[in-house]
Amino acid sequence: MPRTTAESVTGTAGAHAAGAGTAGAGSAGAAGATASPARTRRTRTRQRWLGLAIVAAGLALLFLAVLPAAHLPAWARWLIAFAGLFAWFRGTDKAAKAHFGPRFQTGLWMAAIWTGFIVLLAVIAPMLPLQGPTHLPMDTPSWISANLFGDYILGTDGNGRDVLSRVINGSRVSLILGVGSAAIGVVLGMTIGVLAAHYGGLLDAIIRVVTDSLLSFPPLVLLLALVAVLKPTFSTLFLAFSFFVVPSMVRLSRGTAARLAAREHVLAAKALGARGPRIMVRELLPGVARVLLPFSGIIVAVLIIAAASLSFLGLGVPPPAPTWGGMISDAQDVLQQHPQGVLIPSIVLFITVVAFNRLGEGARAATDTRESVLG
Amino acid sequence: MTSVTPDHMSFPRRLGDGIRAIARIPVIGPLLARLPHLIVVLLLVSFCTFMLVHISSGSPAAAILGPSATPEAVAQINRELGLDRPLLDQYLHWMGNAVQGDFGNALVAPYGTVTSRIQIALPVTLQLAAMALLIAFLVAVPTAVYAGYRPGGKVDRILNATSIGSLAVPAFVLALVLALLLTLQVHLFPRTGWVAFTTDPLRSIRSAFLPALTLAMPMIAYFSRVLRAEIVQTLQEDFVLFARLRGLPIRVILFRYVLRPSCVSLVTISGVTLGSLLGGTVIVESIFALPGMGHLLLNAVVNSDYPLVQGGVLLTAVAYVVINALVDLSYSLIDPRMRNA
C-alpha cells in the first residue's frame, strides 16, 4: 500500500485532508464498525442528502448574490457569494465523502475540474461568442458592475472593455507561460541534473557551481534582471521563465539521481554491461522523473504568480494584450470605488494557483515513496 | 530535495582530502571547508551580473542620450564609460572598484553614486525585512508549537487550511486587499509614504506596518508548516518522554526542550527568506510607495540604468550567499548533536 504510507509521511496536506474526512463523514464509518450494515447505509444516505441540501443552500446564496433584483450593497453581495461558495464546497465534500467513502479527496477533484475548465476555456477562447479582449468600444460606459443577466456578465473595465473576455483571454497568456515554460524548464533541468550525477567529476563540479551561482540571485531580482536584459515580449518572457526554472530543477534532479546511482539496480545494470546512456535513461531517469514531475504542478503555480507579478509591475506581456496581473494593476487606483476590477481577476488567479498547487501536491503524495528513493 | 551529497564530493581527490580534514575542525571547520566553493560562486555571481548588461538589448548610451542619438555621440559615451575596451578588462576594472565599494555613477536622475543611492535605500528594506520576520516569528512559532503538539486538532486544521490559501495569494493581491481593508476602512495605518526610523521611530513603525504584514503573511504560512512538521517529529523522541516522566509542565517541555532542536529547518528557510527579502520586496515597495531596494532596482530596470542594476543585483546576491553560509554555520549551534554528524 504505497499510497497510504506516502500520505502519512507527507503529513501536512494529505493527512489533514484525510483527518478532515474522518471528522466530517467519519462518524458514519465509526458507527459502521459496531452497528449493522443497514444502519451504516442509512447514515451514509442521510449524509449524502444532507450534503446535497447544503450544496443547494450554497447555490441559492450564490444566486441571491448575483440577482440584480435584490437591492443589496456590493459588500453584502460579496459576503453572500463567499458564504455560498463555502457552503457549496462543504456540501459537495460531505456528499462526495458519503458516496465515494471517507478517503475521497474532494479538493483534489475540484482542482482537477477547475484546471480542466480553465485550460478548455483558454483553448476555445477565440471561438467563444465574446467581444475581442482588446476591442475598445467607444460607446460602452466604464465600470459597469457584474450582472449575470446583463450584456456584460462580469461587467466592463475602466476602458469599457468586456471583463469576461479579458479574463478568459488572459488565461491563455498565464497558462502558456506557466505550463509551457515549466515543461521546458523541468525537462532541461532533469537532463542536466542526471548528466551531472552520472558523470560526476569536473562536469558535475562545473554544473554545481553554475547552479549555485544562479540560485544565489533572489528569484524576483533574477526575473527582473532577465526582463531588463531581454525587454518584455511574449517570447522573451517565455525564455526567461524557462531559464528561471532550470537551476532549482537541476539541483533537485542531481540530488535524486546521485542517491539513485548508489542503489543496487544501477549496480546490477552496470554488472550486466550497461553503458552510460542506457543507465541514465533506463535506470536513473524514471526515478528522477517520479520526484520531479509532481513538482511541475507547484512550479506552474509559481510561474503563474510570477507572470502576474511582472504584468502588475508593467514588465510583463505588454498591453493591450489581456493579462490577469495587468488587469489588477489597471484597476488598483480605483480599488475603493470599483473593487470588482481588482477582485475578479484576483479571484480567478487565486483559484487557478490553488488548483495547480493542489494537483502538484496530490501527485506528490501519490508518487512519494520515500523509503524506496532513500534506498 | 533534502540530502544532496556533501560539498567536497565533487572536488578532485587530493584537494577533497584536505578539505575533509578542515571540515572536522569544530564550529568554524564547515565554513572553512565551504570557502573555495563560496569564492567560486561569488566570482561567478559577479561575472553574471556584469555580463547581464552586456548582453542587454538596450545600450547604456541610448539610456543616457535618448532615442535621437547620433552614432558619434554614442561612440563618445561608450569611450567615456570604457565600454569600447575588451570585456575581461572591463570586468576586472569593475570588480576592482566594486570590492572597494565603488559601483560607478547612476545614469538617470536623481543621479549620484550607486553606493550613495544604495545607502539611502538599504535601511528601508532592512527595516521592512526585520519587521516582517519579527511578525512572522511572533505568529508562526506559537501556532506551530501548538499545532504540532496536537496534530489533527482544531488549530492544526485551521493552520493547514489558511496556509494553503495564503501561500497561493500573490503579494500584490494581498497588499491591495490589506490596503483596502485596513487603510481605507479603518484609518489606522497610512496607505503610502515612509518615515525614516531615525526621525521618528514610532511613526516609522506605523508606516512600515502594513507592508511588513503583507510580506509576513506567506512567511507565517511557510514557517509554521515547516516548524509544525519538525515539532511533531521531535515530540516522538525519548528525551521528551523522559521530560514528561519527570513531571515537567508541558509548556516547559515544548518551549525549552522541543523548540530548539526543531528549529533547524526554520533557520534555513528564514535565512533564504531574509536573503530574498533584501531584493525581493519589489512589489510591496511599489504598491506602498516605499523608497527601498526594490523600488531602486525596479526603477533602474525600467530606465536601463545599468550601473545601478549591476550594483543592486550584485549586493543582494552576495548578501544571499553570505546569509546562506551563516545559516549553515548555525546548525551546530542550534543542535550540538550535529557537530559530530
mmCIF file with all atom_site columns, C-alpha atoms in Angstrom, chain A residues 23 54 98 136 141 147 171 181 191 244-245 252 280-281 310 318 360:
data_model
loop_
_atom_site.group_PDB
_atom_site.id
_atom_site.type_symbol
_atom_site.label_atom_id
_atom_site.label_alt_id
_atom_site.label_comp_id
_atom_site.label_asym_id
_atom_site.label_entity_id
_atom_site.label_seq_id
_atom_site.pdbx_PDB_ins_code
_atom_site.Cartn_x
_atom_site.Cartn_y
_atom_site.Cartn_z
_atom_site.occupancy
_atom_site.B_iso_or_equiv
_atom_site.pdbx_formal_charge
_atom_site.auth_seq_id
_atom_site.auth_comp_id
_atom_site.auth_asym_id
_atom_site.auth_atom_id
_atom_site.pdbx_PDB_model_num
ATOM 1  C CA . ALA A 1 23  ? -14.202 14.449 11.173  1.00 0.00 ? 23  ALA A CA 1
ATOM 2  C CA . ILE A 1 54  ? -26.010 22.236 1.838   1.00 0.00 ? 54  ILE A CA 1
ATOM 3  C CA . ALA A 1 98  ? -20.577 9.801  1.897   1.00 0.00 ? 98  ALA A CA 1
ATOM 4  C CA . LEU A 1 136 ? -12.111 49.325 -27.455 1.00 0.00 ? 136 LEU A CA 1
ATOM 5  C CA . PRO A 1 141 ? -19.559 53.085 -20.192 1.00 0.00 ? 141 PRO A CA 1
ATOM 6  C CA . ASN A 1 147 ? -24.515 41.320 -13.825 1.00 0.00 ? 147 ASN A CA 1
ATOM 7  C CA . SER A 1 171 ? -5.806  32.818 -19.052 1.00 0.00 ? 171 SER A CA 1
ATOM 8  C CA . SER A 1 181 ? 7.980   27.227 -19.565 1.00 0.00 ? 181 SER A CA 1
ATOM 9  C CA . THR A 1 191 ? 18.531  16.206 -18.287 1.00 0.00 ? 191 THR A CA 1
ATOM 10 C CA . PHE A 1 244 ? 14.346  30.690 -14.315 1.00 0.00 ? 244 PHE A CA 1
ATOM 11 C CA . VAL A 1 245 ? 13.085  27.156 -13.612 1.00 0.00 ? 245 VAL A CA 1
ATOM 12 C CA . LEU A 1 252 ? 16.736  18.625 -7.258  1.00 0.00 ? 252 LEU A CA 1
ATOM 13 C CA . MET A 1 280 ? 20.881  7.228  -17.389 1.00 0.00 ? 280 MET A CA 1
ATOM 14 C CA . VAL A 1 281 ? 17.758  6.674  -19.460 1.00 0.00 ? 281 VAL A CA 1
ATOM 15 C CA . LEU A 1 310 ? 5.627   41.084 -13.682 1.00 0.00 ? 310 LEU A CA 1
ATOM 16 C CA . PRO A 1 318 ? 2.943   44.427 -22.942 1.00 0.00 ? 318 PRO A CA 1
ATOM 17 C CA . GLY A 1 360 ? 1.049   19.071 -7.652  1.00 0.00 ? 360 GLY A CA 1
#
